[in-house]
Coordinates of C-alpha atoms and ligand atoms in Angstrom, one line a residue:
X10 CA 156.6 49.8 84.8
X11 CA 154.9 52.3 82.3
X12 CA 152.3 50.7 80.0
X13 CA 153.6 50.2 76.5
X14 CA 150.2 49.9 75.1
X15 CA 150.8 46.5 73.7
X16 CA 148.1 43.8 74.2
X17 CA 148.1 40.1 73.7
X18 CA 147.4 39.2 70.1
X19 CA 147.2 36.2 67.8
X20 CA 148.7 35.6 64.5
X21 CA 147.1 33.4 61.9
X22 CA 149.8 30.8 62.8
X23 CA 149.3 30.9 66.6
X24 CA 145.5 30.9 66.2
X25 CA 145.7 27.8 64.1
X26 CA 148.0 26.2 66.5
X27 CA 145.7 27.1 69.4
X28 CA 142.6 25.7 67.5
X29 CA 144.6 22.6 66.9
X30 CA 145.3 22.1 70.6
X31 CA 141.6 21.8 71.1
X32 CA 141.6 18.6 69.1
X33 CA 144.3 16.4 70.8
X34 CA 144.1 13.7 68.2
X35 CA 145.3 16.1 65.5
X36 CA 148.8 15.5 64.3
X37 CA 149.3 19.1 62.8
X38 CA 149.2 18.0 59.2
X39 CA 146.0 19.8 58.3
X40 CA 147.1 23.1 60.2
X41 CA 150.4 23.1 58.2
X42 CA 148.1 23.0 55.0
X43 CA 146.1 25.9 56.2
X44 CA 149.2 28.0 57.0
X45 CA 150.4 27.4 53.5
X46 CA 147.3 29.0 52.2
X47 CA 148.2 32.0 54.2
X48 CA 151.7 32.0 52.7
X49 CA 150.3 31.7 49.2
X50 CA 148.0 34.6 49.7
X51 CA 150.9 36.7 50.9
X52 CA 152.8 36.2 47.6
X53 CA 149.6 36.8 45.6
X54 CA 149.0 39.9 47.7
X55 CA 152.4 41.1 46.6
X56 CA 151.6 40.7 43.0
X57 CA 148.3 42.4 43.4
X58 CA 149.8 45.3 45.0
X59 CA 151.9 45.9 41.9
X60 CA 149.1 45.2 39.5
X61 CA 149.1 48.7 38.0
X62 CA 152.9 48.8 37.9
X63 CA 153.7 45.7 36.0
X64 CA 152.8 47.3 32.7
X65 CA 154.8 50.3 33.4
X66 CA 157.9 48.9 35.0
X67 CA 157.7 45.1 34.1
X68 CA 158.2 42.7 36.9
X69 CA 160.7 44.1 39.4
X70 CA 161.8 46.7 36.8
X71 CA 162.3 44.2 33.8
X72 CA 160.4 41.6 32.0
X73 CA 161.7 38.2 33.3
X74 CA 162.4 35.2 31.0
X75 CA 158.9 33.8 31.4
X76 CA 157.5 37.0 30.3
X77 CA 155.7 37.2 33.7
X78 CA 155.0 40.9 33.5
X79 CA 152.8 40.3 30.6
X80 CA 150.8 37.5 32.2
X81 CA 147.5 38.1 33.4
X82 CA 147.3 38.1 37.3
X83 CA 144.9 35.4 37.6
X84 CA 147.3 33.0 35.7
X85 CA 150.2 34.2 38.0
X86 CA 147.9 33.7 41.2
X87 CA 147.1 30.3 39.9
X88 CA 150.7 29.3 39.4
X89 CA 151.5 30.6 42.9
X90 CA 148.7 28.5 44.4
X91 CA 150.0 25.3 42.5
X92 CA 153.7 26.0 43.5
X93 CA 152.7 26.4 47.1
X94 CA 150.8 22.9 47.4
X95 CA 152.6 20.8 44.9
X96 CA 155.2 19.5 47.3
X97 CA 153.1 19.2 50.3
X98 CA 153.0 15.2 51.0
X99 CA 149.7 15.5 52.4
X100 CA 148.1 17.1 49.2
X101 CA 147.4 14.5 46.8
X102 CA 145.3 16.6 44.4
X103 CA 144.4 20.2 43.4
X104 CA 141.7 21.7 41.3
X105 CA 141.5 25.3 40.1
X106 CA 138.9 27.5 38.4
X107 CA 141.7 28.4 36.0
X108 CA 142.5 24.8 35.0
X109 CA 140.5 22.5 32.7
X110 CA 141.5 19.2 34.4
X111 CA 142.1 18.4 38.0
X112 CA 145.8 18.0 39.0
X113 CA 146.8 14.8 40.6
X114 CA 149.7 14.5 42.7
X115 CA 150.8 10.9 43.2
X116 CA 152.7 10.3 46.4
X117 CA 154.5 7.1 47.6
X118 CA 152.2 5.1 49.9
X119 CA 153.7 5.6 53.2
X120 CA 151.0 3.6 54.9
X121 CA 149.3 7.0 56.2
X122 CA 145.7 6.5 56.4
X123 CA 143.6 7.9 53.6
X124 CA 142.0 10.5 55.9
X125 CA 145.5 12.0 56.4
X126 CA 145.5 13.1 52.6
X127 CA 143.8 16.2 51.4
X128 CA 142.8 17.8 48.1
X129 CA 142.4 21.4 47.7
X130 CA 140.3 23.5 45.3
X131 CA 140.6 27.2 44.6
X132 CA 139.7 30.2 42.6
X133 CA 143.1 31.9 42.7
X134 CA 141.9 35.3 41.8
X135 CA 138.2 35.8 41.9
X136 CA 136.9 39.0 40.3
X137 CA 140.1 39.5 38.4
X138 CA 138.4 41.2 35.5
X139 CA 137.9 44.1 37.9
X140 CA 141.6 44.4 38.7
X141 CA 142.5 47.2 36.1
X142 CA 140.0 49.4 37.9
X143 CA 141.7 48.8 41.2
X144 CA 138.6 47.1 42.7
X145 CA 139.1 44.5 45.4
X146 CA 139.6 40.9 44.3
X147 CA 140.1 37.7 46.3
X148 CA 141.3 34.1 46.5
X149 CA 138.9 31.4 47.6
X150 CA 139.8 27.9 48.8
X151 CA 138.1 24.7 49.9
X152 CA 139.7 21.7 51.6
X153 CA 138.5 18.1 51.7
X154 CA 139.8 15.0 53.0
X155 CA 140.7 12.5 50.3
X156 CA 138.5 9.5 49.7
X157 CA 140.9 7.4 47.8
X158 CA 141.5 3.9 48.9
X159 CA 145.1 3.6 49.6
X160 CA 145.2 -0.2 50.5
X161 CA 147.9 -2.2 48.7
X162 CA 148.9 0.4 46.3
X163 CA 152.3 1.8 45.8
X164 CA 151.2 5.3 45.1
X165 CA 148.3 7.5 46.4
X166 CA 146.8 9.9 44.1
X167 CA 143.6 11.9 43.9
X168 CA 140.9 10.9 41.3
X169 CA 137.7 12.7 40.3
X170 CA 135.5 11.3 43.2
X171 CA 137.9 13.0 45.7
X172 CA 136.8 16.4 44.3
X173 CA 133.1 15.6 43.6
X174 CA 132.3 15.7 47.4
X175 CA 129.3 17.7 48.6
X176 CA 130.2 20.9 50.4
X177 CA 129.0 19.8 54.0
X178 CA 132.1 17.5 53.8
X179 CA 134.6 20.3 53.6
X180 CA 137.3 20.3 56.3
X181 CA 137.9 23.9 55.8
X182 CA 137.2 26.8 53.6
X183 CA 137.9 30.4 53.3
X184 CA 138.9 33.4 51.3
X185 CA 141.6 36.1 51.1
X186 CA 140.3 39.6 50.2
X187 CA 142.9 41.9 48.6
X188 CA 141.1 45.2 49.5
X189 CA 142.0 48.5 51.2
X190 CA 143.7 46.0 53.7
X191 CA 144.3 42.3 53.0
X192 CA 142.2 39.9 55.1
X193 CA 142.3 36.2 55.5
X194 CA 139.0 34.8 56.6
X195 CA 138.6 31.0 57.3
X196 CA 136.6 28.3 59.0
X197 CA 137.3 24.7 60.0
X198 CA 133.8 24.2 61.3
X199 CA 134.4 26.1 64.5
X200 CA 133.3 29.5 63.7
X201 CA 134.6 32.1 61.2
X202 CA 137.6 34.1 62.0
X203 CA 139.3 36.9 60.2
X204 CA 142.9 38.1 60.2
X205 CA 144.3 41.5 58.7
X206 CA 147.7 41.5 57.2
X207 CA 150.1 43.9 58.8
X208 CA 152.1 44.9 55.8
X209 CA 154.9 46.1 58.1
X210 CA 155.7 42.8 59.7
X211 CA 154.2 40.7 57.0
X212 CA 151.8 38.7 59.5
X213 CA 148.1 38.1 59.6
X214 CA 146.9 39.4 62.9
X215 CA 143.6 38.2 64.4
X216 CA 141.3 41.2 63.9
X217 CA 137.8 39.4 63.7
X218 CA 137.2 36.5 65.9
X219 CA 134.0 34.5 65.5
X220 CA 132.2 36.6 62.9
X221 CA 128.4 36.4 63.0
X222 CA 126.4 37.8 60.2
X223 CA 124.2 40.5 61.7
X224 CA 120.4 39.6 61.5
X225 CA 119.6 42.9 59.5
X226 CA 119.4 43.0 55.7
X227 CA 121.5 46.0 55.2
X228 CA 122.7 45.2 51.7
X229 CA 121.1 43.6 48.6
X230 CA 123.5 42.5 46.2
X231 CA 122.8 41.4 42.7
X232 CA 123.6 42.3 39.1
X233 CA 120.3 44.1 38.4
X234 CA 121.3 44.6 34.8
X235 CA 120.3 40.9 34.4
X236 CA 116.8 41.6 35.9
X237 CA 115.1 40.6 32.6
X238 CA 117.0 37.3 32.5
X239 CA 115.9 36.3 36.0
X240 CA 113.1 33.8 36.6
X241 CA 109.8 35.1 37.9
X242 CA 110.4 34.1 41.6
X243 CA 113.6 36.0 41.7
X244 CA 112.0 39.1 40.1
X245 CA 109.2 38.9 42.6
X246 CA 111.6 38.6 45.5
X247 CA 113.8 41.6 44.4
X248 CA 110.5 43.6 43.8
X249 CA 109.3 42.6 47.2
X250 CA 112.4 43.9 49.0
X251 CA 112.3 47.1 47.2
X252 CA 108.5 47.6 47.5
X253 CA 108.5 49.2 51.0
X254 CA 105.9 46.8 52.2
X255 CA 108.1 45.0 54.7
X256 CA 109.6 47.1 57.6
X257 CA 112.6 45.0 57.6
X258 CA 113.8 46.2 54.2
X259 CA 113.2 49.9 54.9
X260 CA 116.9 50.6 55.3
X261 CA 118.2 48.0 52.8
X262 CA 120.6 49.5 50.3
X263 CA 121.6 48.1 46.9
X264 CA 125.4 47.3 46.8
X265 CA 127.1 45.3 44.1
X266 CA 130.8 45.4 43.5
X267 CA 130.8 42.5 40.9
X268 CA 133.7 40.9 42.8
X269 CA 132.3 38.0 44.7
X270 CA 134.6 38.0 47.6
X271 CA 134.3 41.7 48.1
X272 CA 130.4 41.6 48.0
X273 CA 130.3 38.5 50.2
X274 CA 132.8 40.1 52.8
X275 CA 130.9 43.3 53.1
X276 CA 127.5 41.4 53.5
X277 CA 129.0 39.1 56.1
X278 CA 130.0 42.0 58.2
X279 CA 127.1 44.2 57.7
X280 CA 124.2 41.6 57.0
X281 CA 122.6 41.2 53.6
X282 CA 121.7 39.0 50.6
X283 CA 123.8 38.2 47.5
X284 CA 122.0 36.7 44.5
X285 CA 123.5 35.2 41.4
X286 CA 120.4 33.3 40.2
X287 CA 120.1 31.0 37.2
X288 CA 119.6 32.6 33.8
X289 CA 115.9 31.9 33.0
X290 CA 116.7 30.9 29.6
X291 CA 119.5 28.6 30.0
X292 CA 118.5 27.5 33.7
X293 CA 122.3 27.9 34.7
X294 CA 124.0 30.1 37.3
X295 CA 127.3 31.8 36.7
X296 CA 129.3 30.9 39.7
X297 CA 131.1 27.7 40.2
X298 CA 129.9 25.2 42.8
X299 CA 133.4 23.8 44.0
X300 CA 135.5 27.0 43.8
X301 CA 132.9 29.7 44.9
X302 CA 129.6 28.3 46.2
X303 CA 130.5 25.5 48.5
X304 CA 133.4 27.2 50.3
X305 CA 131.4 30.4 50.8
X306 CA 128.3 28.4 51.8
X307 CA 130.4 26.8 54.7
X308 CA 131.6 30.1 55.9
X309 CA 128.2 31.7 55.8
X310 CA 126.5 28.7 57.8
X311 CA 129.3 28.9 60.2
X312 CA 128.5 32.7 60.8
X313 CA 124.8 31.9 61.2
X314 CA 123.7 32.5 57.5
X315 CA 122.5 30.2 54.8
X316 CA 123.2 29.5 51.2
X317 CA 120.8 28.0 48.6
X318 CA 120.3 27.3 44.9
X319 CA 116.6 28.3 45.6
X320 CA 115.7 24.6 45.8
X321 CA 118.4 23.2 47.7
X322 CA 121.0 24.1 50.4
X323 CA 124.4 24.7 48.6
X324 CA 126.2 22.4 51.0
X325 CA 123.9 19.4 50.0
X326 CA 124.5 19.8 46.2
X327 CA 126.3 16.7 45.0
X328 CA 128.8 17.9 42.3
X329 CA 128.7 16.0 39.1
X330 CA 131.5 18.0 37.3
X331 CA 134.5 19.9 38.3
X332 CA 133.4 23.2 36.8
X333 CA 129.8 22.9 37.6
X334 CA 128.0 26.1 37.8
X335 CA 125.2 26.9 40.4
X336 CA 122.7 29.4 41.1
X337 CA 123.9 31.1 44.4
X338 CA 121.6 33.0 46.9
X339 CA 123.7 33.6 50.0
X340 CA 123.5 35.7 53.2
X341 CA 121.2 36.2 56.1
X342 CA 119.2 33.0 57.1
X343 CA 115.9 35.0 57.1
X344 CA 116.4 36.3 53.5
X345 CA 117.6 33.0 52.1
X346 CA 114.6 31.3 53.6
X347 CA 112.3 33.9 52.2
X348 CA 113.8 33.5 48.7
X349 CA 113.2 29.6 49.0
X350 CA 109.8 30.2 50.1
X351 CA 109.0 32.5 47.1
X352 CA 110.5 29.9 44.8
X353 CA 108.4 27.1 46.4
X354 CA 105.2 29.2 46.0
X355 CA 106.1 30.0 42.4
X356 CA 106.7 26.4 41.6
X357 CA 103.5 25.4 43.2
X358 CA 101.4 27.7 41.2
Ligands
AHM414 P1 135.5 35.1 37.7 O1 135.6 33.9 38.5 O2 135.7 34.8 36.3 O3 136.3 36.3 38.2 O4 133.9 35.5 37.7 C1 133.2 35.5 38.9 C2 132.8 36.9 39.3 C3 132.4 37.1 40.6 O5 133.5 37.6 41.4 C4 131.2 38.0 40.6 O6 130.4 37.8 41.6 C5 130.7 37.7 39.4 O7 131.6 37.1 38.3 C6 130.1 39.0 38.7 O8 129.5 38.7 37.4 P2 128.7 39.7 36.6 O9 129.8 40.7 36.0 O10 127.9 39.0 35.6 O11 127.8 40.4 37.6
MG415 MG1 135.7 33.3 40.3

């Protein structure tokens, strides 16, 4: 037989199913949820691809009754995410960077154990302020098992404690990057796997199995326009990397897109450090713990890296509010540990 050139390949669906087989106790509920994230991202992708055309043509050539073509894409992406999970019986709550309040989804109590219910949190379109300039944007998601006690209640619904769980308890996290190609990258705690969307067949195909962050600091990513607002330890850290004193940073290059998923994705593949530290005056970071920090921290740790606030591992931070902001220093283990060391030394002096 002549060789057609086709090799074995995995789609996102088949890979999730194969991962699930390794856990015989699994009943497939969680895998279904993960596949739905893939579905939502394809719908968002179709909107992102038309981003520049909506103003010219309207949505599908005309403005629809909801006036959707005038809507900002992050609002549309948020609606797509909500519509995707709203009717899944196992999802009892959602929280979004775009929504002030959590969304509780009461379900009849079918006697399913509490751990068969999930909550999902997401940043539907991170970096959306860049979209008019055709810069890559992304969707970030985080999935937790629900805590709610279902005993003797007629309905099951998520409450605030279900959402305020530390990141180390995440069941899964991931992101989708809408870039020169669209990629879905996720972890369930068994490595980080990346899938590239084949636009011709509309399927995510496994392209990056078991991603490990290279142990070289190729990229330094921070908004250096904020330098004067950084605390002394962060300034010293940035100065040290640039100083030429350390052989490890001789080839380090400054790269900052200003779109977290894109900066994170590049650093994950090439090695590097991303910093969005606290503003020295307010003491607060910009990025959100639950929709950005914790999910990316789970991914980076699964890829061999680390994420910190400077004082604490991001995955150990106990959230106290839904939209909590954190300083985020994330990337190679070596660089994150060096940052923490400099913060410690500075605090001791
Ligand atoms: P957003 O969630 O409102 O899109 O803001 C988050 C974005 C990140 O994608 C990015 O890392 C950061 O804001 C960039 O901020 P700055 O413009 O201050 O450098
Ligand atoms: Mg965001």
